[in-house]
XYZ file of C-alpha atoms in Angstrom:
585
model
C 0.281 0.177 0.479
C 3.222 2.314 1.171
C 5.065 1.666 -2.408
C 1.303 1.859 -5.061
C 1.719 5.352 -2.000
C 4.785 6.716 -3.587
C 5.293 5.698 -6.265
C 1.746 7.625 -7.543
C 3.713 10.875 -5.587
C 6.786 10.294 -7.635
C 4.499 10.232 -10.361
C 2.226 12.968 -9.470
C 5.400 14.748 -8.967
C 6.552 14.285 -12.349
C 3.479 15.071 -13.852
C 3.793 18.561 -11.598
C 8.085 19.047 -13.070
C 7.551 17.922 -16.611
C 4.665 20.895 -16.118
C 6.839 22.846 -15.075
C 9.201 22.492 -17.166
C 6.908 22.802 -20.113
C 5.369 26.295 -18.924
C 9.201 27.604 -18.662
C 9.721 26.435 -21.388
C 7.011 28.709 -23.800
C 7.811 31.589 -21.195
C 11.681 31.953 -22.109
C 9.953 31.828 -25.697
C 7.155 33.848 -25.209
C 8.288 36.263 -23.104
C 10.737 38.331 -24.601
C 8.564 38.590 -27.177
C 6.239 39.975 -25.090
C 8.016 42.270 -22.893
C 9.135 43.477 -25.970
C 5.569 44.387 -27.898
C 4.921 45.906 -23.919
C 7.751 47.587 -24.038
C 7.606 49.128 -28.121
C 3.704 50.434 -27.359
C 4.030 51.680 -24.638
C 6.996 53.921 -25.619
C 4.985 54.559 -29.182
C 1.384 55.763 -26.494
C 3.641 58.026 -23.910
C 5.817 59.625 -26.644
C 3.171 59.973 -29.393
C 0.038 59.513 -27.602
C -3.013 59.335 -30.607
C -3.282 61.070 -32.195
C 0.286 61.250 -33.583
C 1.638 63.598 -35.586
C 1.911 62.136 -39.340
C -1.139 59.914 -38.225
C -4.624 62.559 -38.987
C -2.900 62.092 -42.775
C -2.160 58.317 -42.549
C -5.575 57.228 -41.268
C -7.420 60.163 -43.202
C -6.170 59.266 -46.190
C -7.246 55.461 -45.389
C -11.244 56.704 -44.322
C -11.647 58.851 -47.500
C -9.517 55.688 -49.679
C -12.973 54.313 -48.278
C -15.463 57.145 -48.376
C -14.906 59.952 -50.330
C -18.205 62.136 -48.429
C -15.083 61.826 -45.366
C -13.524 65.610 -45.894
C -14.753 65.789 -49.483
C -13.094 68.376 -51.430
C -9.881 67.703 -49.777
C -6.868 68.297 -52.051
C -4.746 66.440 -50.509
C -7.383 63.324 -49.292
C -7.854 63.208 -53.476
C -4.597 62.980 -54.185
C -2.202 60.021 -55.453
C -1.798 56.655 -53.217
C 0.885 55.987 -52.938
C 1.052 53.581 -49.639
C -2.571 51.377 -51.147
C -1.326 48.598 -49.310
C -1.459 51.085 -45.912
C -4.509 52.123 -46.809
C -6.262 48.943 -48.249
C -5.779 47.556 -44.830
C -6.182 49.142 -42.009
C -8.975 51.394 -44.750
C -12.114 49.071 -43.331
C -11.763 49.533 -40.178
C -12.091 53.297 -40.625
C -15.761 52.433 -41.730
C -16.653 50.560 -38.395
C -15.247 52.661 -35.746
C -13.280 55.772 -33.897
C -10.245 56.845 -35.447
C -8.525 57.184 -32.537
C -9.804 52.904 -32.003
C -8.110 51.967 -36.338
C -4.883 54.984 -34.420
C -4.802 52.112 -31.314
C -5.421 48.748 -33.509
C -3.342 49.668 -36.004
C -0.276 50.406 -32.725
C -1.525 47.070 -31.236
C -1.107 44.973 -34.926
C 2.527 47.372 -35.754
C 4.287 47.136 -32.515
C 3.502 43.530 -32.413
C 4.477 42.860 -36.052
C 7.566 45.097 -35.337
C 8.466 43.159 -31.896
C 8.899 39.522 -33.446
C 11.011 41.447 -36.206
C 13.328 42.630 -33.325
C 12.886 39.677 -31.332
C 13.884 37.660 -34.847
C 16.829 39.612 -36.115
C 18.027 39.740 -32.329
C 18.178 35.746 -31.435
C 19.642 34.931 -35.494
C 22.226 37.028 -34.033
C 22.284 36.266 -30.803
C 21.229 33.165 -29.778
C 20.210 35.199 -26.912
C 15.902 34.585 -26.185
C 16.081 37.723 -23.118
C 18.186 39.990 -25.028
C 15.848 42.181 -27.121
C 13.582 43.244 -25.287
C 16.942 44.548 -23.290
C 18.457 45.305 -26.743
C 14.946 47.033 -27.698
C 14.794 49.415 -24.922
C 19.013 50.395 -25.128
C 17.928 51.674 -29.273
C 14.689 53.940 -27.695
C 17.193 56.092 -24.751
C 19.216 56.488 -28.471
C 15.918 56.897 -30.586
C 14.863 59.328 -27.574
C 18.514 60.717 -27.589
C 18.012 62.071 -31.130
C 17.913 60.764 -34.800
C 20.936 62.034 -38.112
C 17.749 63.120 -40.356
C 15.005 62.184 -38.277
C 14.010 59.338 -39.275
C 11.622 56.936 -36.075
C 10.315 54.319 -37.019
C 7.922 53.994 -33.467
C 5.537 56.397 -33.057
C 2.164 56.476 -34.435
C 0.511 54.133 -36.652
C 1.522 54.275 -40.197
C 2.885 51.941 -43.335
C 7.169 52.246 -42.400
C 6.752 50.705 -38.980
C 5.579 48.420 -40.816
C 8.090 48.214 -43.201
C 10.488 47.676 -40.583
C 8.839 45.086 -39.270
C 9.612 43.359 -42.065
C 12.178 44.234 -42.556
C 13.850 43.084 -39.421
C 12.610 40.183 -39.836
C 13.939 39.049 -43.955
C 17.184 39.956 -41.633
C 16.673 36.844 -39.527
C 15.158 34.911 -42.506
C 18.866 35.503 -44.315
C 20.280 35.225 -41.031
C 18.487 31.655 -40.320
C 18.558 30.396 -44.383
C 15.496 31.394 -45.104
C 15.744 32.940 -48.230
C 13.113 32.764 -50.104
C 11.321 33.527 -47.206
C 13.266 36.988 -46.869
C 12.564 37.609 -50.164
C 8.785 37.539 -49.281
C 9.230 39.056 -46.542
C 11.199 42.128 -47.901
C 8.237 42.576 -50.413
C 5.848 43.322 -47.683
C 8.380 46.017 -46.700
C 8.185 47.067 -49.732
C 4.044 46.698 -50.135
C 3.556 49.370 -47.130
C 6.516 51.677 -47.411
C 7.833 51.343 -50.985
C 11.178 53.924 -50.149
C 12.019 52.331 -46.167
C 11.298 48.457 -48.988
C 13.795 49.431 -51.603
C 16.432 51.170 -49.939
C 15.885 47.474 -47.769
C 16.596 45.999 -50.969
C 18.965 47.351 -51.885
C 21.270 46.695 -48.685
C 20.464 43.592 -48.745
C 22.356 43.074 -52.067
C 25.881 44.963 -51.095
C 25.437 43.077 -47.692
C 24.923 39.751 -49.954
C 27.666 40.359 -53.124
C 29.946 41.689 -49.605
C 30.394 38.846 -48.041
C 30.505 36.854 -50.881
C 33.188 38.878 -52.128
C 35.353 39.510 -49.573
C 36.815 36.975 -46.930
C 36.135 35.524 -43.686
C 38.664 33.875 -43.295
C 35.952 30.484 -42.031
C 35.810 27.300 -43.806
C 32.132 27.163 -45.593
C 29.884 24.723 -45.837
C 28.459 22.851 -48.929
C 25.279 24.189 -48.502
C 26.819 27.539 -48.109
C 28.587 26.761 -51.783
C 25.951 26.220 -52.986
C 23.985 29.035 -51.667
C 23.062 30.655 -54.900
C 19.248 28.730 -55.016
C 18.172 30.431 -52.139
C 19.348 33.238 -53.241
C 17.396 33.448 -56.580
C 13.730 31.915 -55.008
C 14.943 35.379 -53.100
C 14.683 37.174 -55.500
C 11.680 35.816 -57.433
C 10.053 36.296 -54.136
C 10.491 39.787 -53.475
C 9.313 40.555 -57.447
C 5.844 38.814 -56.952
C 5.456 40.431 -53.637
C 6.763 43.985 -53.889
C 4.067 43.997 -57.383
C 0.698 45.660 -55.150
C 3.018 48.290 -53.470
C 5.885 49.214 -56.249
C 2.682 49.989 -58.999
C 1.154 52.301 -56.966
C 3.794 53.668 -55.447
C 6.126 54.090 -58.670
C 1.878 55.973 -60.061
C 2.212 58.331 -57.784
C 5.235 59.398 -57.656
C 5.518 59.549 -61.807
C 7.073 62.821 -62.779
C 4.740 64.765 -65.527
C 5.306 65.030 -69.288
C 6.405 68.540 -68.468
C 10.173 68.214 -67.675
C 10.120 71.765 -65.710
C 7.443 70.718 -63.584
C 8.539 67.755 -62.213
C 12.501 70.063 -61.377
C 10.315 72.839 -59.952
C 8.250 69.688 -58.837
C 11.315 68.191 -57.263
C 12.820 71.143 -55.986
C 9.700 71.990 -53.318
C 9.417 68.879 -52.308
C 13.441 68.183 -51.262
C 14.144 71.587 -50.323
C 10.821 73.723 -49.522
C 8.287 70.444 -48.078
C 11.443 67.828 -46.346
C 14.243 69.486 -45.871
C 15.005 68.404 -42.258
C 14.720 65.020 -43.695
C 16.828 64.974 -46.674
C 18.748 68.389 -47.110
C 22.514 67.575 -44.147
C 22.564 71.305 -44.555
C 19.656 71.564 -42.051
C 20.997 68.690 -39.656
C 21.497 69.647 -36.067
C 25.991 69.773 -35.593
C 24.619 67.810 -32.350
C 23.153 64.707 -35.763
C 26.326 64.614 -36.332
C 27.939 64.107 -33.440
C 26.623 62.003 -31.941
C 26.658 59.152 -35.401
C 29.668 59.854 -34.976
C 29.702 58.233 -31.719
C 27.886 56.022 -31.604
C 29.368 55.274 -35.536
C 32.544 54.315 -33.937
C 30.914 52.602 -30.767
C 29.794 49.734 -33.697
C 33.350 49.858 -34.569
C 34.783 49.059 -31.551
C 31.723 46.902 -30.590
C 32.457 44.771 -33.825
C 36.134 44.361 -33.031
C 36.166 42.635 -29.949
C 33.030 40.765 -30.364
C 33.193 37.315 -28.979
C 31.220 34.515 -28.905
C 29.305 33.142 -25.447
C 31.334 30.523 -22.703
C 28.455 28.425 -22.749
C 30.054 25.545 -25.255
C 26.192 24.943 -26.679
C 25.677 28.349 -28.050
C 27.787 28.778 -30.823
C 27.832 32.428 -31.561
C 25.694 32.989 -35.237
C 28.298 34.210 -38.048
C 26.833 38.554 -37.896
C 28.723 39.287 -40.932
C 25.904 39.180 -43.582
C 24.358 41.891 -41.144
C 26.932 43.946 -40.525
C 27.086 44.252 -43.964
C 23.872 45.179 -44.220
C 24.690 47.648 -41.327
C 27.095 49.213 -43.627
C 24.899 49.747 -47.165
C 22.911 51.643 -45.206
C 26.277 53.780 -43.925
C 27.282 53.929 -47.324
C 24.585 55.557 -49.348
C 23.994 57.729 -45.626
C 27.835 59.514 -46.850
C 26.171 59.550 -50.103
C 23.455 61.122 -49.020
C 25.993 64.139 -47.684
C 27.678 64.388 -50.224
C 25.005 64.405 -52.887
C 23.472 66.551 -50.429
C 26.031 69.639 -49.163
C 27.086 72.403 -50.328
C 27.893 76.369 -49.426
C 26.638 78.160 -51.233
C 22.062 78.546 -52.278
C 20.236 75.280 -52.702
C 19.589 76.522 -56.440
C 22.350 77.354 -57.232
C 24.559 74.240 -56.323
C 25.964 72.378 -59.611
C 23.968 69.752 -61.274
C 21.283 71.221 -59.252
C 18.119 69.013 -61.148
C 19.766 65.609 -61.370
C 21.418 65.440 -57.219
C 17.248 66.840 -56.230
C 16.400 64.007 -57.753
C 18.423 61.644 -56.103
C 18.174 63.951 -52.365
C 14.144 62.734 -52.474
C 14.280 59.331 -51.696
C 15.473 60.310 -48.456
C 18.885 57.714 -49.085
C 19.516 58.781 -44.623
C 16.636 56.752 -43.913
C 18.333 53.009 -42.664
C 21.163 53.999 -41.663
C 19.698 56.275 -39.529
C 17.765 54.073 -37.920
C 20.269 50.398 -38.658
C 23.701 52.095 -36.867
C 21.493 52.126 -33.307
C 20.340 49.093 -33.773
C 23.238 47.267 -34.342
C 24.823 49.143 -31.422
C 22.012 48.919 -29.730
C 21.600 44.071 -29.906
C 25.649 44.547 -29.633
C 25.790 46.251 -26.335
C 22.839 44.233 -24.917
C 24.661 40.950 -26.351
C 28.252 43.009 -24.737
C 25.908 42.589 -21.091
C 24.386 39.734 -20.951
C 27.682 37.881 -21.876
C 29.493 39.225 -18.634
C 26.622 38.761 -16.919
C 27.668 35.150 -17.346
C 30.800 34.965 -16.466
C 30.035 36.147 -13.104
C 28.042 32.272 -13.570
C 31.418 30.648 -11.575
C 32.477 33.846 -9.595
C 28.148 32.887 -7.789
C 27.817 28.893 -7.971
C 31.813 28.032 -6.341
C 34.248 25.644 -8.365
C 32.672 22.286 -5.971
C 28.997 22.635 -6.466
C 29.285 24.246 -10.150
C 26.252 21.654 -11.870
C 24.261 21.147 -8.450
C 20.278 22.318 -9.028
C 20.861 24.188 -5.545
C 23.781 26.021 -7.664
C 22.510 26.995 -10.751
C 19.024 28.028 -9.820
C 21.093 30.433 -7.329
C 23.351 32.181 -9.671
C 20.373 31.852 -12.872
C 18.714 34.535 -9.862
C 22.091 35.679 -9.184
C 24.659 36.408 -12.864
C 21.768 38.326 -14.979
C 21.053 40.549 -11.936
C 22.463 43.533 -13.184
C 21.374 43.275 -17.130
C 17.914 43.084 -15.455
C 18.840 46.437 -14.238
C 20.356 48.200 -17.253
C 16.915 46.838 -18.925
C 14.178 47.942 -16.428
C 16.242 51.904 -16.216
C 16.437 52.378 -20.454
C 12.807 50.771 -20.152
C 11.944 53.722 -17.226
C 13.932 56.160 -19.516
C 12.889 55.539 -22.423
C 8.945 56.044 -21.814
C 8.918 57.310 -18.746
C 10.823 60.631 -19.566
C 8.374 62.804 -21.967
C 10.520 63.696 -24.926
C 8.631 66.810 -27.401
C 7.375 64.666 -29.161
C 5.237 63.525 -26.620
C 2.825 66.671 -27.606
C 2.584 65.686 -30.522
C 0.137 69.292 -30.607
C 3.813 71.938 -29.917
C 0.087 73.521 -27.724
C 0.175 74.610 -24.591
C -2.803 72.845 -22.586
C -5.235 75.963 -22.965
C -4.606 76.288 -26.534
C -4.237 72.403 -26.693
C -7.872 72.850 -25.486
C -9.294 75.248 -27.541
C -7.834 74.101 -30.485
C -10.180 71.188 -29.930
C -13.125 72.992 -29.452
C -13.097 74.567 -32.289
C -12.618 71.220 -34.411
C -15.885 70.252 -32.610
C -18.246 73.661 -32.644
C -16.787 73.413 -36.909
C -18.017 69.899 -37.353
C -21.214 70.705 -35.935
C -21.498 74.274 -36.928
C -20.597 73.975 -40.508
C -21.556 72.528 -43.860
C -20.114 68.835 -44.638
C -18.728 70.126 -48.110
C -17.148 73.603 -46.563
C -13.968 74.695 -47.590
C -11.108 75.940 -44.009
C -7.600 77.129 -44.101
C -6.667 76.938 -40.485
C -3.325 78.277 -39.053
C -0.253 76.485 -39.697
C -0.821 74.840 -35.787
C -2.982 72.267 -38.012
C -3.006 69.482 -36.065
C -4.909 67.284 -36.134
C -7.720 69.384 -37.680
C -9.243 67.359 -39.904
C -9.576 63.873 -37.725
C -11.377 66.509 -35.496
C -13.262 69.022 -37.247
C -13.908 66.555 -40.465
C -13.800 69.392 -43.404
C -11.504 69.772 -45.965
C -9.047 72.365 -46.230
C -7.022 74.088 -48.864
C -3.653 74.356 -47.974
C -1.444 72.451 -45.624
C 1.600 72.295 -45.060
C 1.984 68.985 -43.221
C -0.237 67.401 -46.259
C 1.586 67.372 -49.098
C 1.106 64.795 -51.492
C 3.289 63.078 -54.224
C 2.351 63.859 -57.524
C 4.588 66.175 -59.491
C 1.789 68.283 -61.206
C 0.192 67.786 -56.787
C 2.974 68.913 -55.314
C 3.559 72.384 -57.725
C -0.722 73.123 -56.721
C 0.256 72.316 -53.632
C 2.596 75.062 -53.725
C 0.518 76.694 -55.657
C -2.329 77.687 -52.669
C 0.790 78.299 -50.021
C 1.739 81.054 -52.185
C -1.793 81.740 -53.334
C -2.243 82.640 -49.474
C 0.724 85.136 -49.022
C 0.291 86.301 -52.054
C -4.113 87.744 -50.870
C -2.247 88.525 -47.168
C 0.135 90.870 -48.493
C -1.924 91.808 -51.217
C -5.113 93.203 -49.388
C -3.622 94.550 -46.139
C -4.125 97.615 -44.836
C -4.096 97.825 -40.977
C -6.802 95.523 -41.099
C -8.707 92.541 -42.955
C -12.197 93.270 -44.232
C -15.301 91.957 -45.467
C -14.995 92.818 -49.008
C -10.636 91.244 -48.207
C -12.434 87.792 -47.062
C -14.747 88.109 -50.056
C -12.155 88.011 -51.727
C -10.135 85.964 -50.578
C -13.530 83.495 -50.518
C -13.975 84.005 -54.594
C -9.720 83.585 -55.514
C -9.893 79.666 -53.853
C -12.699 79.395 -52.310
C -12.440 79.188 -48.879
C -15.228 79.279 -46.533
C -13.408 79.626 -43.318
C -10.394 81.308 -42.194
C -9.274 80.612 -38.673
C -6.762 82.765 -36.967
C -5.202 82.800 -33.717
C -6.259 85.713 -30.445
C -5.566 88.841 -32.138
C -5.837 88.583 -36.209
C -6.599 92.189 -37.399
C -9.964 91.786 -38.591
C -13.008 94.256 -38.896
C -15.696 91.495 -38.715
C -16.984 89.714 -35.770
C -16.037 85.807 -35.564
C -18.187 83.606 -36.034
C -16.523 81.961 -33.285
C -14.093 82.271 -30.255
C -12.741 81.440 -28.107
C -9.240 82.329 -26.011
C -6.715 81.272 -28.957
C -8.886 81.041 -31.160
C -10.923 82.534 -34.084
C -13.419 81.734 -36.655
C -14.186 84.372 -39.291
C -17.058 83.595 -42.871
C -15.200 84.757 -46.346
C -18.618 86.462 -47.127
C -18.637 88.817 -44.284
C -21.248 87.245 -41.849
C -21.584 87.941 -38.644
C -21.220 86.219 -35.789
C -23.142 87.023 -32.662
C -20.599 87.816 -31.018
C -19.964 91.017 -31.249
C -16.805 92.553 -30.106
C -14.132 92.561 -33.016
C -10.766 91.170 -32.655
C -7.949 93.308 -31.300
C -4.841 94.000 -33.761
C -2.290 96.014 -35.224
C -0.379 93.465 -37.565
C -1.012 90.749 -40.005
C -1.511 86.986 -39.226
C 1.529 86.115 -39.395
C 0.723 82.483 -37.764
C -2.320 81.748 -40.476
C -0.676 83.747 -43.348
C 3.587 83.433 -42.988
C 5.946 81.443 -43.551
C 4.887 77.851 -42.994
C 6.484 76.318 -39.531
C 7.843 73.092 -39.301
């Protein structure tokens, strides 16, 4: 009887231990991904609260794509669709729920994909399961410290969030020999963001050529020597998968039949609208200092990278990945050489060609992958250092005992856990300027949202509005078309020129008709010139007529001269430059 009970106890104990081991195994595989996902999502929601700076444009265009009655007559929403796959993916959700809900779901899915790709990349490079959350925390600290050309990958939801997630995953697939999968994933990256995806493909091609051409001093296996079949499969799947993204992107950026329009559009786009991303003369000195430091750190970390101590955890070959990083830096340096000049952009030699090259964002991937590489290498070195603390903790006599291993496993990684917690706390807890995407003080932000809601409730659905330069999320809240918005610049050549002409029309009107104030007749002339029905101005706008709506920060005026119930006229003494002056970034 006692033997039977003892036998049952042993059996039950074995089952419990097996179940515990199984749960521990699942947690080890799933836990790092989930923690990485939570860190990315937490950073996104903290540093770029909904709606983030680009979400009204991306999600608003997706909603307009499926429902043209949303903001009818808006030139940006009616323009070409270079991010068609994004609109097809998230657009249907805009017909079922609010834009806030779509943005939240998009972030959950998008940063889930990025966490998956990041985790796969980190494991392919290091074979360390718990490295991804540590590395991503370090990366986010670098990310919030500064970028080179303003390229971000964690913020709101837009096409490039998916594109970078697929790119990370594709690199991991190359490193693990699944090249067909890599081609498929790079094709998806192009579908969601053609610029990011195409640069990733070029970097992958350069990395592959360098990896084959430059000897590494290691013996290659027959599978590696015959790997050309895998590369062909990768190229074939890439070509097929990328077509749905390439075709609309090429159609959107296709030039006009008029070469002069193409040159004008390129110059406007590069040196007026996106100069902070593509004109190296606009980059901050700190950006050069930061990335030079990261480059030096990358070289040093590569030089002193060593194999992990454990014999059952051999270090994978990471040459291809670092050739990929080197390729992105080569693109970045080429961009610097193309854009560097001593005088004005219009006067630089071969200006049309150099402008055309700069419009493809040559700094984009180098801006991201240098801190990515440094973060992963630093995390690897830290975990390796922690790994070597096992002997000091356990002691030579009982290193292989269960209790000693348990104690060592708890203690040896404490420094890495503390560093990861500190980095994640800094990244999520310390607010950056992007944590206030409106860039407005709290009172002004409340007034702005109240004004937008009044427009939504009190103006015709087809009304055309001109907002001030500070027009954060106007269409998101007001659901009305805008005549001109600095933020919402289309992609087609003729569309870009038309966008710039709308800007100039507003400027010309403001300087032509201002004679100390703007009268009802001046506003009527604005309506005849542009079709604008309502004009929004800051608190001290120079207008002789009463607004139809006002609060402590903003006023709304009818351009047909209609007078609102508010009889108080704004006190002013100059041109409302915030509404009609040079656009601010």
